[in-house]
C-alpha atoms as one frame of an Amber mdcrd trajectory, in Angstrom:
protein
  10.790  -7.554   3.505   9.455 -10.621   1.841   6.328  -8.846   0.605   8.586
  -6.286  -1.303  10.517  -9.176  -2.793   7.284 -10.662  -4.132   5.997  -7.258
  -5.220   8.942  -6.460  -7.461  10.584  -9.858  -8.007  14.265 -10.658  -8.110
  15.284 -11.540 -11.703  16.213 -15.175 -11.957  15.490 -15.841  -8.184  11.942
 -14.815  -7.316   9.064 -14.171  -9.820   6.854 -11.158  -9.257   3.712 -12.338
  -7.472   1.359  -9.505  -6.649  -1.186 -11.785  -4.954   1.406 -13.168  -2.477
   2.783  -9.657  -2.070  -0.689  -8.259  -1.220  -1.390 -11.039   1.274   1.924
 -10.408   3.013   1.527  -6.633   3.137  -1.968  -7.339   4.583  -0.507  -9.457
   7.337   2.126  -6.875   8.176  -0.444  -4.038   8.109  -2.525  -5.918  10.609
   0.462  -5.645  12.914   0.437  -1.723  12.419   3.555  -1.727  10.120   3.411
   1.745   8.482   5.212   0.774   5.253   3.051  -2.317   4.902  -0.061  -0.213
   5.400   1.143   2.224   2.692   1.916  -0.624   0.297  -1.290  -2.377   1.020
  -3.141   0.908   0.267  -1.179   1.270  -2.865  -2.087  -2.224  -4.046  -5.756
  -1.553  -3.345  -5.573   1.786  -5.341  -3.817   0.236  -8.324  -5.456  -3.170
  -8.293  -2.241  -5.044  -7.771  -2.840  -8.553  -6.430  -6.413  -7.595  -5.557
  -9.489  -5.689  -6.914  -9.263  -1.849  -6.683 -10.852  -0.662  -3.529 -10.274
   3.046  -2.813 -12.622   2.983   0.100 -10.408   0.500   1.884  -7.200   2.107
   0.750  -7.780   5.626   2.156  -7.954   4.665   5.909  -4.711   2.634   5.457
  -3.036   5.659   4.001  -4.212   7.835   6.917  -2.928   5.169   9.409   0.451
   5.056   7.667   0.612   8.816   7.518  -0.272   9.135  11.152   2.675   6.832
  11.861   5.024   9.198  10.040   5.135   7.554   6.582   6.032  10.471   4.178
   4.848   8.831   0.979   1.504   8.126   2.523   1.200  11.875   3.446   2.134
  12.666  -0.112  -0.429  10.270  -1.593  -3.175  11.660   0.697  -2.307  15.233
  -0.524  -2.507  14.087  -4.123  -5.885  12.391  -3.583  -7.182  15.535  -1.858
  -5.943  17.856  -4.591  -7.519  15.662  -7.187 -10.743  15.618  -5.096 -10.670
  11.819  -5.067 -11.307  11.833  -1.332 -12.392  14.292   1.360 -10.403  15.071
   4.539
């Protein structure tokens, strides 16, 4: 996945570019790609390549979790346990 390459970079080949990674994750998430939805949510929660936006991130996590993405389910559990969001 090209978005992942830009997200982490490849030493000596591709520089990290969180803005490009965010844009590519966003395009893939629009096509209902579960991993892209999760990564887009992660970028939004951490402010990687974009401004932090928890309100936009949470529905993306739920969409990824509903598609079977395990890390999305885990992240939702963490947010609920910390009372960051409501079910």
